[in-house]
mmCIF file of C-alpha atoms in Angstrom:
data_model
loop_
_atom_site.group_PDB
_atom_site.id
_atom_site.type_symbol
_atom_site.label_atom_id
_atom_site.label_comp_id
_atom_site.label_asym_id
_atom_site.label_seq_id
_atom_site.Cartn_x
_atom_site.Cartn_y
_atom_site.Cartn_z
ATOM 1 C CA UNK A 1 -11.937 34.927 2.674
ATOM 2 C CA UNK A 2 -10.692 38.098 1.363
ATOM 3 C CA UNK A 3 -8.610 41.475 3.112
ATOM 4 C CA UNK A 4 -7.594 43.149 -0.041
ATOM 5 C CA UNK A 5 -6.876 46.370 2.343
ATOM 6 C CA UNK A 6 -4.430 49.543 1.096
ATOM 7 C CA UNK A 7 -2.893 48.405 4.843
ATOM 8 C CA UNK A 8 -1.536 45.303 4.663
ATOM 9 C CA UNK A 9 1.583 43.920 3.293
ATOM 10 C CA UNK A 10 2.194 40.340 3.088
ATOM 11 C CA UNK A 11 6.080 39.143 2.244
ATOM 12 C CA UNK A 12 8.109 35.546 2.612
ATOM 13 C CA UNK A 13 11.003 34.410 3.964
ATOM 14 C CA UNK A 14 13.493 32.438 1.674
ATOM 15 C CA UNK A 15 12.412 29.061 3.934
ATOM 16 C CA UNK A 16 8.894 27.496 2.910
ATOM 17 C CA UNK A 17 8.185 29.477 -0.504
ATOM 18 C CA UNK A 18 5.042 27.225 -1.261
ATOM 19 C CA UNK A 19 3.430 27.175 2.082
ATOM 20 C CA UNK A 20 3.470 31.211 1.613
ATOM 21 C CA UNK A 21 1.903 30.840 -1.288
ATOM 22 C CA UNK A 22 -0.942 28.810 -0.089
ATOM 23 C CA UNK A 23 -1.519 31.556 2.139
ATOM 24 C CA UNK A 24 -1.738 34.475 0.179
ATOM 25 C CA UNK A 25 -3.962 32.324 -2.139
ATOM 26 C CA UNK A 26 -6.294 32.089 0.924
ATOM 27 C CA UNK A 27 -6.374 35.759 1.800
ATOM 28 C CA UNK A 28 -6.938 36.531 -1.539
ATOM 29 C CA UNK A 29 -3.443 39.073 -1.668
ATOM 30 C CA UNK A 30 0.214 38.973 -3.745
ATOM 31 C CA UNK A 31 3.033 37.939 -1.728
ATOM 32 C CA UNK A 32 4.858 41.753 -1.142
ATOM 33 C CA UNK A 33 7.970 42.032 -3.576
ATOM 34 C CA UNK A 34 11.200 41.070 -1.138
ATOM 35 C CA UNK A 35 14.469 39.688 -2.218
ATOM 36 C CA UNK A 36 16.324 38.110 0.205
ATOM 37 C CA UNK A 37 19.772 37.047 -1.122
ATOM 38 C CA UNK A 38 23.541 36.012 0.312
ATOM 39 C CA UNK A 39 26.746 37.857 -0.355
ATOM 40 C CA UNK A 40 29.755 35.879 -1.125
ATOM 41 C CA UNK A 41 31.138 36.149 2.583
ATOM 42 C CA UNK A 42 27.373 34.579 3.104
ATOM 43 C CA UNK A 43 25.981 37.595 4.805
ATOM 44 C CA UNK A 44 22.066 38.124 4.358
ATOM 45 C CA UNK A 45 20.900 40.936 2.313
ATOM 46 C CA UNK A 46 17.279 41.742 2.340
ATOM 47 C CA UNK A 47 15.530 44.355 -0.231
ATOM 48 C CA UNK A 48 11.689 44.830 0.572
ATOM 49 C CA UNK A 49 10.400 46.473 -2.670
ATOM 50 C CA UNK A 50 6.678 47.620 -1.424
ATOM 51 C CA UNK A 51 6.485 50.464 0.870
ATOM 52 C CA UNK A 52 5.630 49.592 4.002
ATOM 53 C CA UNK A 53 5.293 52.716 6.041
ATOM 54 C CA UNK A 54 2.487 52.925 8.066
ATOM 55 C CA UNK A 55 1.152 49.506 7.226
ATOM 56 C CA UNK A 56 0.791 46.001 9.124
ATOM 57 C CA UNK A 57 3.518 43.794 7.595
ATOM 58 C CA UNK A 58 3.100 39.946 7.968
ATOM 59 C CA UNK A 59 6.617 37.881 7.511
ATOM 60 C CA UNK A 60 5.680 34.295 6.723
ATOM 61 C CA UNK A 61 9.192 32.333 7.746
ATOM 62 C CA UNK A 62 9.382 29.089 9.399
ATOM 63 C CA UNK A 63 12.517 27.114 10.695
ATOM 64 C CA UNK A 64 13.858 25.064 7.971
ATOM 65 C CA UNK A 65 15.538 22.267 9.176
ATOM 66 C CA UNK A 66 18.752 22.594 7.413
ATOM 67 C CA UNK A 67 18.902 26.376 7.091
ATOM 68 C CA UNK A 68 17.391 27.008 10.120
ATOM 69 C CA UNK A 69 20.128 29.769 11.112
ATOM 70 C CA UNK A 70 19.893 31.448 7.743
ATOM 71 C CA UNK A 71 16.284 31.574 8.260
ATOM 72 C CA UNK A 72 16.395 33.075 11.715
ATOM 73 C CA UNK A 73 18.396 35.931 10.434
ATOM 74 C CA UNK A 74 16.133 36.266 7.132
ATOM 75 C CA UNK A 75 13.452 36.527 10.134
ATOM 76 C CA UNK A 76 15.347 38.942 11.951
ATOM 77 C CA UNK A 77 16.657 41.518 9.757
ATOM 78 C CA UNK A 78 13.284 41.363 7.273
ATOM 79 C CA UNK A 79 11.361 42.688 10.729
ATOM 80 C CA UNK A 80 13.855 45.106 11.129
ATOM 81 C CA UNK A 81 14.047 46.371 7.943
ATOM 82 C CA UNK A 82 10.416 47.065 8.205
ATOM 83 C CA UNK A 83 10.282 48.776 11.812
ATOM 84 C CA UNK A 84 13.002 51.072 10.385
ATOM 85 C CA UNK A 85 10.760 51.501 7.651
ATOM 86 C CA UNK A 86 8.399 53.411 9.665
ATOM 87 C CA UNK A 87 5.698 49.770 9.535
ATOM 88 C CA UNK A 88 3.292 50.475 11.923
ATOM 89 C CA UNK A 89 3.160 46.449 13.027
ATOM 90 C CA UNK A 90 4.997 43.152 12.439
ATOM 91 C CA UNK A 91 3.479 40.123 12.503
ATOM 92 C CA UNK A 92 6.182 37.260 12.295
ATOM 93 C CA UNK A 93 4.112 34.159 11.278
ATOM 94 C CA UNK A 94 6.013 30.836 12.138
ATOM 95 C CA UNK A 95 4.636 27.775 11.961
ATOM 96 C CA UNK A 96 7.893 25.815 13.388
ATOM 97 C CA UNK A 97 9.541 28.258 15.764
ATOM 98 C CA UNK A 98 13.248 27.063 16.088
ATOM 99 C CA UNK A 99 15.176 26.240 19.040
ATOM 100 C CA UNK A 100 12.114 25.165 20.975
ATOM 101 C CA UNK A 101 13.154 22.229 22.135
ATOM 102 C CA UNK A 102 16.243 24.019 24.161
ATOM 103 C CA UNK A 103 13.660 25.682 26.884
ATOM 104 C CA UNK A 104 15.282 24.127 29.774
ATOM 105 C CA UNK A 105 19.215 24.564 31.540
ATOM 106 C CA UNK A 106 21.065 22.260 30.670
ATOM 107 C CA UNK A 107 24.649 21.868 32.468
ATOM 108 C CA UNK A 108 26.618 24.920 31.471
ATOM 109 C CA UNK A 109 24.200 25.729 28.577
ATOM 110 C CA UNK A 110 21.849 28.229 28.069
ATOM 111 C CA UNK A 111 18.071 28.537 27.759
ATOM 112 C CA UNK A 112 18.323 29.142 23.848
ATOM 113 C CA UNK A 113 14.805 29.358 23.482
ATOM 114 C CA UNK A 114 14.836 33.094 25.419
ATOM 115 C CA UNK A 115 17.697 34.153 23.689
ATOM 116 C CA UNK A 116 15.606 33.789 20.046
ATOM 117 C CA UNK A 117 12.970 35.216 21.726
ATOM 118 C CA UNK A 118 14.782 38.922 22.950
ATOM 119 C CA UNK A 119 16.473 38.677 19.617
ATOM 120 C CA UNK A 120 13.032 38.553 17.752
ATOM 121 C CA UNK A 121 11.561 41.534 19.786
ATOM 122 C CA UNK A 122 14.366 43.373 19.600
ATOM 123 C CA UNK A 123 14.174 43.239 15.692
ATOM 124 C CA UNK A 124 10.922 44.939 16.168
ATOM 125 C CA UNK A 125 8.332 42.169 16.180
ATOM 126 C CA UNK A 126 5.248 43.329 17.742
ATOM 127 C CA UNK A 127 3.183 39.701 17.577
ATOM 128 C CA UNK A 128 4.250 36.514 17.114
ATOM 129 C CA UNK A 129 1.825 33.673 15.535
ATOM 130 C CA UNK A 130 3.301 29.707 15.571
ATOM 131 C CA UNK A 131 1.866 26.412 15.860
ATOM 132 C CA UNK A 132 2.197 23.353 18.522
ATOM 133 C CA UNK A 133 5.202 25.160 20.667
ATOM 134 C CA UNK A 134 7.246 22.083 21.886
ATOM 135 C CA UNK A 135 7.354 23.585 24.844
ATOM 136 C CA UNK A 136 3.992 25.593 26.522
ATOM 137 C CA UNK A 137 6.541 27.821 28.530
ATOM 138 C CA UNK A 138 8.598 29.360 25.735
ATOM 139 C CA UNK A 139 5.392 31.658 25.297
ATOM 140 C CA UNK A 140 6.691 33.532 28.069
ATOM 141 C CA UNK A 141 10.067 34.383 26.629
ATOM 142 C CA UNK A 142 8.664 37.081 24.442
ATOM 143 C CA UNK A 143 7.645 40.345 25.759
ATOM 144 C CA UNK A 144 5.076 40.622 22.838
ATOM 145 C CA UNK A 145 2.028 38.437 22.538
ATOM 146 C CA UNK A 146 2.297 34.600 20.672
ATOM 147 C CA UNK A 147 -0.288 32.718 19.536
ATOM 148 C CA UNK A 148 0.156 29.094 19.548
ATOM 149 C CA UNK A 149 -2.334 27.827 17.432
ATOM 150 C CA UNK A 150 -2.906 24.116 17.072
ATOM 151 C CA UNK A 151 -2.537 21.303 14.462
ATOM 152 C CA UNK A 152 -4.435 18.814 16.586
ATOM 153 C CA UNK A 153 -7.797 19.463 14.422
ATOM 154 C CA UNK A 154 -6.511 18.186 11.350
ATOM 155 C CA UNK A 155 -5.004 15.317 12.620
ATOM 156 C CA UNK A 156 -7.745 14.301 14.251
ATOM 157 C CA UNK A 157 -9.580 14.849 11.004
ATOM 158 C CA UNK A 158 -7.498 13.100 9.269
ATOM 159 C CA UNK A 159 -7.777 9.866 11.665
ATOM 160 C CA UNK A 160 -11.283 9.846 11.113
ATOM 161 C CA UNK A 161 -11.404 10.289 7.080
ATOM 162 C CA UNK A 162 -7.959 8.414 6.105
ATOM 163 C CA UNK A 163 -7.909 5.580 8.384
ATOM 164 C CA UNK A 164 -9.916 2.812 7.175
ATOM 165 C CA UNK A 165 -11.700 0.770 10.605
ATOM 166 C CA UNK A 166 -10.316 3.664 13.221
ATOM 167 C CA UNK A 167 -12.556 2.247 15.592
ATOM 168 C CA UNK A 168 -10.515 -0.204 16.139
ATOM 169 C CA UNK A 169 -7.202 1.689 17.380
ATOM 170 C CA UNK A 170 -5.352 2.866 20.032
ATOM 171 C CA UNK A 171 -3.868 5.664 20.656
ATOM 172 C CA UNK A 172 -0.018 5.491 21.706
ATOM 173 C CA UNK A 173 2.015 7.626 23.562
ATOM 174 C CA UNK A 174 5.498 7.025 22.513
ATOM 175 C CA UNK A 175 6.422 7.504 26.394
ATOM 176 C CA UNK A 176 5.372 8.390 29.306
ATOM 177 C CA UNK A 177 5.958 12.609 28.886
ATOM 178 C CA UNK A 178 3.710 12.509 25.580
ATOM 179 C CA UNK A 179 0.895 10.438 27.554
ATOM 180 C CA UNK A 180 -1.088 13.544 28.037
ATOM 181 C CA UNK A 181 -1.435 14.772 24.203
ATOM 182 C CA UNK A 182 -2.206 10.999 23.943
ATOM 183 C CA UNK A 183 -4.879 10.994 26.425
ATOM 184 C CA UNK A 184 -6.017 14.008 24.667
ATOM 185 C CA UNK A 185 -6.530 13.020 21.170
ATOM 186 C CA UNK A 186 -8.044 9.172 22.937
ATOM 187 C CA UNK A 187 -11.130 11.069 24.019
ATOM 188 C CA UNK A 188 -12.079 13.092 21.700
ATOM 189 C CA UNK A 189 -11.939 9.558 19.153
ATOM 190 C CA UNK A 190 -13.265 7.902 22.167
ATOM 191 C CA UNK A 191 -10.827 5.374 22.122
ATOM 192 C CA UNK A 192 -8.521 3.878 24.255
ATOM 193 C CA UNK A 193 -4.676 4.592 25.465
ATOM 194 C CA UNK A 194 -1.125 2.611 25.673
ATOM 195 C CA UNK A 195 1.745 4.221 27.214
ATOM 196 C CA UNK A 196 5.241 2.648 25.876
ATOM 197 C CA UNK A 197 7.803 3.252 28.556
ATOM 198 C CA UNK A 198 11.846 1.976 28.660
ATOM 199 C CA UNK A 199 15.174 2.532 27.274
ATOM 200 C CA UNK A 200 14.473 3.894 23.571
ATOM 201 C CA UNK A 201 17.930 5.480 22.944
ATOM 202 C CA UNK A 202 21.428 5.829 24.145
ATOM 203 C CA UNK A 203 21.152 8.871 26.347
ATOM 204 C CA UNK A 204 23.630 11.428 26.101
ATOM 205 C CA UNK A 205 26.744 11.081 28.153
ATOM 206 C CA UNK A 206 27.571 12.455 30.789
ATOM 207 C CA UNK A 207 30.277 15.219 31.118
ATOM 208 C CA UNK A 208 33.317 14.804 33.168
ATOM 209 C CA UNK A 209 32.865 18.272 35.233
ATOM 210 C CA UNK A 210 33.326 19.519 39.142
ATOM 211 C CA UNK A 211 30.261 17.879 39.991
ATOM 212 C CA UNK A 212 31.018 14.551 39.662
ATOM 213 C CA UNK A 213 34.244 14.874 41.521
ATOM 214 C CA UNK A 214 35.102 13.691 45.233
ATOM 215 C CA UNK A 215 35.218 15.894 47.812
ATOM 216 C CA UNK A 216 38.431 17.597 48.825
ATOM 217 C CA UNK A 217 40.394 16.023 51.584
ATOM 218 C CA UNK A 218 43.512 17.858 53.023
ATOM 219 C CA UNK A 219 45.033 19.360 55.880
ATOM 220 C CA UNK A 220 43.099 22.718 55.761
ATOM 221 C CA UNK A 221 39.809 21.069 54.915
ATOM 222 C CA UNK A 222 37.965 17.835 55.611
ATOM 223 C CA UNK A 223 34.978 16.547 54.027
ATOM 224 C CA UNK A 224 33.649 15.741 57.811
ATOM 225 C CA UNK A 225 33.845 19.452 58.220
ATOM 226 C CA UNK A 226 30.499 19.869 56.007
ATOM 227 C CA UNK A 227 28.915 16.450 56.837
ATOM 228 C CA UNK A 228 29.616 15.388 53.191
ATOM 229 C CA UNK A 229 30.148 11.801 54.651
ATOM 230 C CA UNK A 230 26.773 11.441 55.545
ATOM 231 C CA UNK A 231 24.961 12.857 52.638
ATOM 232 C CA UNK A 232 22.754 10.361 51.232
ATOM 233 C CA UNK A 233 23.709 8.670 47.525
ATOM 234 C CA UNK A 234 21.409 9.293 44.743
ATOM 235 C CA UNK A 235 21.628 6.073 42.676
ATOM 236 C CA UNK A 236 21.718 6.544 39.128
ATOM 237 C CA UNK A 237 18.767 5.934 36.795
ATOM 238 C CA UNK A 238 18.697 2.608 35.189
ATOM 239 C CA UNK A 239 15.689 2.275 32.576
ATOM 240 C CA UNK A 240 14.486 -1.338 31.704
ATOM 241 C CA UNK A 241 13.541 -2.581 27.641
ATOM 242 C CA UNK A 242 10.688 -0.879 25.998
ATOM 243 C CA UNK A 243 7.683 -2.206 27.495
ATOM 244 C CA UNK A 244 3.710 -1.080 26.744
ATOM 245 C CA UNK A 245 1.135 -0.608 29.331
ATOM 246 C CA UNK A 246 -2.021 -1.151 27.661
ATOM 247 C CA UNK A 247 -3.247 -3.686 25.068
ATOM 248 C CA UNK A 248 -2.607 -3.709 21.194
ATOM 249 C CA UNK A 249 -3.213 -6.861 20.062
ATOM 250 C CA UNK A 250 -5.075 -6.883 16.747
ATOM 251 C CA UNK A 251 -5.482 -3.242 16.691
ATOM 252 C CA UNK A 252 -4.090 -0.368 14.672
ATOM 253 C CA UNK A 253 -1.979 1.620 16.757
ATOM 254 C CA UNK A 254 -1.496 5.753 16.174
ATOM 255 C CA UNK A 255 1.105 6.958 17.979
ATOM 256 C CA UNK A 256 1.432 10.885 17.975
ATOM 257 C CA UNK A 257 3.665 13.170 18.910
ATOM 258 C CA UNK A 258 4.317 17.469 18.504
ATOM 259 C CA UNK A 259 6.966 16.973 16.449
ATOM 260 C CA UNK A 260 9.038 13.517 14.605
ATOM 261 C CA UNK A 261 12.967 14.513 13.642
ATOM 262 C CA UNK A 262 15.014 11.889 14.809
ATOM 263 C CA UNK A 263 12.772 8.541 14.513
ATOM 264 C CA UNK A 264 15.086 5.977 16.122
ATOM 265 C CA UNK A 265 13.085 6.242 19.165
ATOM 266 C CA UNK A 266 9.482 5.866 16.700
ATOM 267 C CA UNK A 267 11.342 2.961 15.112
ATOM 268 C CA UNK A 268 11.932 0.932 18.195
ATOM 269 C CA UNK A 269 8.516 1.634 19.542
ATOM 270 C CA UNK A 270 7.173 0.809 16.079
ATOM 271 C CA UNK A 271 8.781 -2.739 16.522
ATOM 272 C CA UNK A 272 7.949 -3.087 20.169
ATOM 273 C CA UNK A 273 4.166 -2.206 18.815
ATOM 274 C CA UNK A 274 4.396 -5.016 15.996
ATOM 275 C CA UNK A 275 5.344 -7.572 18.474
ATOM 276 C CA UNK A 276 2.924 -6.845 20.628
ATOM 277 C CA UNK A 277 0.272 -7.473 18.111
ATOM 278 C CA UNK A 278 -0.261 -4.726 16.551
ATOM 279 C CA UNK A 279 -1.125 -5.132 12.577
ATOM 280 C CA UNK A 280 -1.053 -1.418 11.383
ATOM 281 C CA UNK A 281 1.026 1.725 12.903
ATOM 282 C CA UNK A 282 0.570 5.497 12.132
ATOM 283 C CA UNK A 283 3.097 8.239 13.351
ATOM 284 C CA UNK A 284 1.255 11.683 13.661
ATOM 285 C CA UNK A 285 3.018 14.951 14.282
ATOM 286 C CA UNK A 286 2.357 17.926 13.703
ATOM 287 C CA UNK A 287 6.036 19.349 12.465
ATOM 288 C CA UNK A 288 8.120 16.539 10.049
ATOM 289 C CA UNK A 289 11.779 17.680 10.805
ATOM 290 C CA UNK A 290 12.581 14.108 9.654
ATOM 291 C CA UNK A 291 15.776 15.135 9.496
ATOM 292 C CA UNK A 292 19.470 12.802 8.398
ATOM 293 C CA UNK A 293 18.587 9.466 7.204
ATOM 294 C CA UNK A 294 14.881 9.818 8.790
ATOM 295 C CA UNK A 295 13.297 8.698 5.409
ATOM 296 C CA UNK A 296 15.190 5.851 5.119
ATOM 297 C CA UNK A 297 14.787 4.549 8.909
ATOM 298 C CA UNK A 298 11.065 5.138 7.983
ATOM 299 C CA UNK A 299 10.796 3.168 4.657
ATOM 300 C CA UNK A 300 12.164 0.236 6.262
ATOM 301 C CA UNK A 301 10.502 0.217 9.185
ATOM 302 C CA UNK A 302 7.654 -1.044 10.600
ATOM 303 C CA UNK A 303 5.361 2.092 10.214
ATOM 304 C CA UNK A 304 2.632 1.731 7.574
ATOM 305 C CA UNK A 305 2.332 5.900 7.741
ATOM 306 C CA UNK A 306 3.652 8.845 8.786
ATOM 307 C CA UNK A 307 1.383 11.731 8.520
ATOM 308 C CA UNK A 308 2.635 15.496 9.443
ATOM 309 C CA UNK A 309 1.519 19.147 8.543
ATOM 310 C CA UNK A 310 3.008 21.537 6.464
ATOM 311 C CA UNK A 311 4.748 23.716 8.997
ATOM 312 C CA UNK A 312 8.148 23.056 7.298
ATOM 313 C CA UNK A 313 8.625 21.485 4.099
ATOM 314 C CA UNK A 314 9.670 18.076 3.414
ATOM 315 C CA UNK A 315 9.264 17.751 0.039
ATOM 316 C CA UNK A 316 12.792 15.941 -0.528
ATOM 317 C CA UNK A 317 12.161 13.867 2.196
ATOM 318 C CA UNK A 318 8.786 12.425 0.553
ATOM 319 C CA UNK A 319 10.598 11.498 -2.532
ATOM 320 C CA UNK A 320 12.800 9.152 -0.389
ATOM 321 C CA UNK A 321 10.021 7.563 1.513
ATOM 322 C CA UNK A 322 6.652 6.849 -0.157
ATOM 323 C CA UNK A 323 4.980 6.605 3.468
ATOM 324 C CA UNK A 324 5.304 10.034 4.393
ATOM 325 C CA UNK A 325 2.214 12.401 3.681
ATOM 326 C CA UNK A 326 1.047 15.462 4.388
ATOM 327 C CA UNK A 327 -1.682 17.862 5.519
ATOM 328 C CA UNK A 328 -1.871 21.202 4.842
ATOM 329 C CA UNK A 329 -3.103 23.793 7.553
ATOM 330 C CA UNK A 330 -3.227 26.878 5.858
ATOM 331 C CA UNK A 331 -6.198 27.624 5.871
ATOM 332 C CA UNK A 332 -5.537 28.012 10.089
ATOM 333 C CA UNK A 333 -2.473 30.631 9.411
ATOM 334 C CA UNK A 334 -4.213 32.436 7.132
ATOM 335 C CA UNK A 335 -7.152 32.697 9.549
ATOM 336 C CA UNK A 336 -5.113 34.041 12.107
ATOM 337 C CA UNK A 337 -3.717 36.403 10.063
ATOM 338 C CA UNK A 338 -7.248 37.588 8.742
ATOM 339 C CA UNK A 339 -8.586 37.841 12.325
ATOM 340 C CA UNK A 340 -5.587 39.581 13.673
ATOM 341 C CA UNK A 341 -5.728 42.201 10.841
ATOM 342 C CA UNK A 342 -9.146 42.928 11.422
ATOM 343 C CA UNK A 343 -9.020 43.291 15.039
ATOM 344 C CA UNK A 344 -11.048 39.746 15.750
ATOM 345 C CA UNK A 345 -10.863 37.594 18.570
ATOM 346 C CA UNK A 346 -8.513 34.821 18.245
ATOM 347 C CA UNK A 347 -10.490 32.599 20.437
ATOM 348 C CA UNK A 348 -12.616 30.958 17.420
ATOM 349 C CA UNK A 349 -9.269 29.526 16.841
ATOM 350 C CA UNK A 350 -8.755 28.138 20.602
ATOM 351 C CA UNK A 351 -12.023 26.810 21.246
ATOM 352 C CA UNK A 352 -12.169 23.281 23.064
ATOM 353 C CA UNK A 353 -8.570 23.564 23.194
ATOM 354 C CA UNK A 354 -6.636 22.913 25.960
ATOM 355 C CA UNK A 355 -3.239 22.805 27.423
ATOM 356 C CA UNK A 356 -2.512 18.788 26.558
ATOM 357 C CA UNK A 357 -3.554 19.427 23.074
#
């Protein structure tokens, strides 16, 4: 494919240098000149070289896992460097948008997920293009449109070319919330399903706060007063040991997931799956975090393979743990980026695609 248009710039972020690359290589264009550099107080500087006024800029950055801050604010003052450059777009393409996982309220937190979004349109971003969201609903957090491609293709692909007798798997949900992407990828292999469920991990604990305390009793007030005696107790949620619906007995199981950064919880499932039967086990996801000690929990686990995509890089992380490999989906940014240039529909990219995917 080819642009090679007077129009378009095309610049990177300091966070996946080589996945840029690979793109610009596909479009057939030169990464725009743009030095992004820290002063010694570690403030970001960023110096786009190319004019840019009047043109549709595309900024390639995705959310490294241990710079992941630094390359939010790379993200956000590149954009606005450019919309105060007179660009006529920006196109923020990021495969692994950050702070997707904190979508929800949690206690006295925050939903962290909206607050990146308002920051990212405020910095002028006028389209947003990402892959496998964690969660479906941060989409509407952005006042600007966000295309959440998927990574699901590949994987599958890869299933079907790299795994010697796939006929004879299973496809695992790790629990019960992943069942559907499980259920997804089991028919279009037309295979079967097993859903682990049970206590994986320590869950968080709880914090001491007002709701967990008794009700006031004194003079001036009773608890009676409000009917608090009678309220129904909620007991507490006690899950039992790892357990799997479904059989795996003699059968290669392929568990697979949006996204593997803490694998404790793979781990024990990968164990649970061994007992059970199970003589070869895949992990498939689409972003490798795999951050901490991930490759070494790997390398000594049970797991024969885990396979992600390029969204961030991990190239440190494969020199620890010869079972980690990876696929590259450029070719799907760069497609995006071609059709949104050129004012194509994006639903070639979408088709058969639906929300468990």
């Amino acid at each position: 494919m080819s642009l090679s248009q007077p129009n378009m710039v095309l610049i990177s972020g300091n966070s996946h240098p080589d996945l840029s690359q690979k793109i610009a290589a596909r479009l057939n264009e030169r990464l725009g000149n743009c030095s992004i550099y820290h002063t010694s107080n570690r403030e970001t500087l960023v110096d786009i070289g190319d004019s840019v006024r009047g043109r549709n800029v595309y900024i390639i950055q995705t959310g490294r896992t241990k710079d992941v801050n630094n390359n939010i604010m790379e993200l956000l003052i590149m954009s606005y460097a450019c919309i105060t450059s007179s660009a006529n777009s920006i196109v923020a393409v990021i495969p692994y948008l950050p702070y997707s996982k904190q979508s929800k309220m949690r206690k006295r937190g925050c939903i962290v997920a909206k607050l990146l979004a308002k920051m990212m349109c405020k910095a002028g971003l006028t389209q947003v293009i990402t892959v496998d969201l964690h969660q479906k609903e941060v989409q509407g957090f952005f006042d600007i449109p966000v295309d959440n491609l998927r990574a699901s293709p590949f994987l599958l692909q890869y299933i079907q070319e790299s795994i010697p007798d796939y006929r004879n798997a299973v496809i695992v949900a790790r629990d019960p919330g992943s069942a559907k992407k499980a259920t997804s990828y089991a028919e279009r292999l037309r295979l079967g399903i097993a859903v682990l469920h049970g206590e994986q991990k320590t869950d968080e604990s709880e914090e001491i706060d007002g709701r967990y305390s008794p009700p006031c009793v004194s003079s001036n007030f009773k608890a009676m007063d409000v009917g608090l005696d009678i309220m129904p107790p909620l007991a507490a949620k006690e899950k039992p040991p790892i357990t799997v619906v479904g059989d795996v007995g003699g059968r290669i199981a392929i568990m697979v997931d949006d996204m593997i950064d803490d694998v404790h919880s793979f781990v024990a499932a990968a164990e649970v799956l061994r007992d059970r039967g199970a003589y070869k086990i895949y992990v498939l996801a689409t972003h490798g975090l795999l951050s901490s000690d991930a490759p070494r929990l790997i390398e000594d686990s049970p797991i024969d393979e885990v396979v992600v995509t390029n969204t961030v890089p991990h190239e440190i992380q494969k020199m620890q743990c010869h079972k980690i490999k990876t696929i590259d989906i450029s070719v799907l940014l760069a497609e995006a980026i071609r059709r949104i240039h050129n004012k194509e529909s994006m639903s070639y990219l979408f088709r058969n695609v639906t929300l468990e995917d």
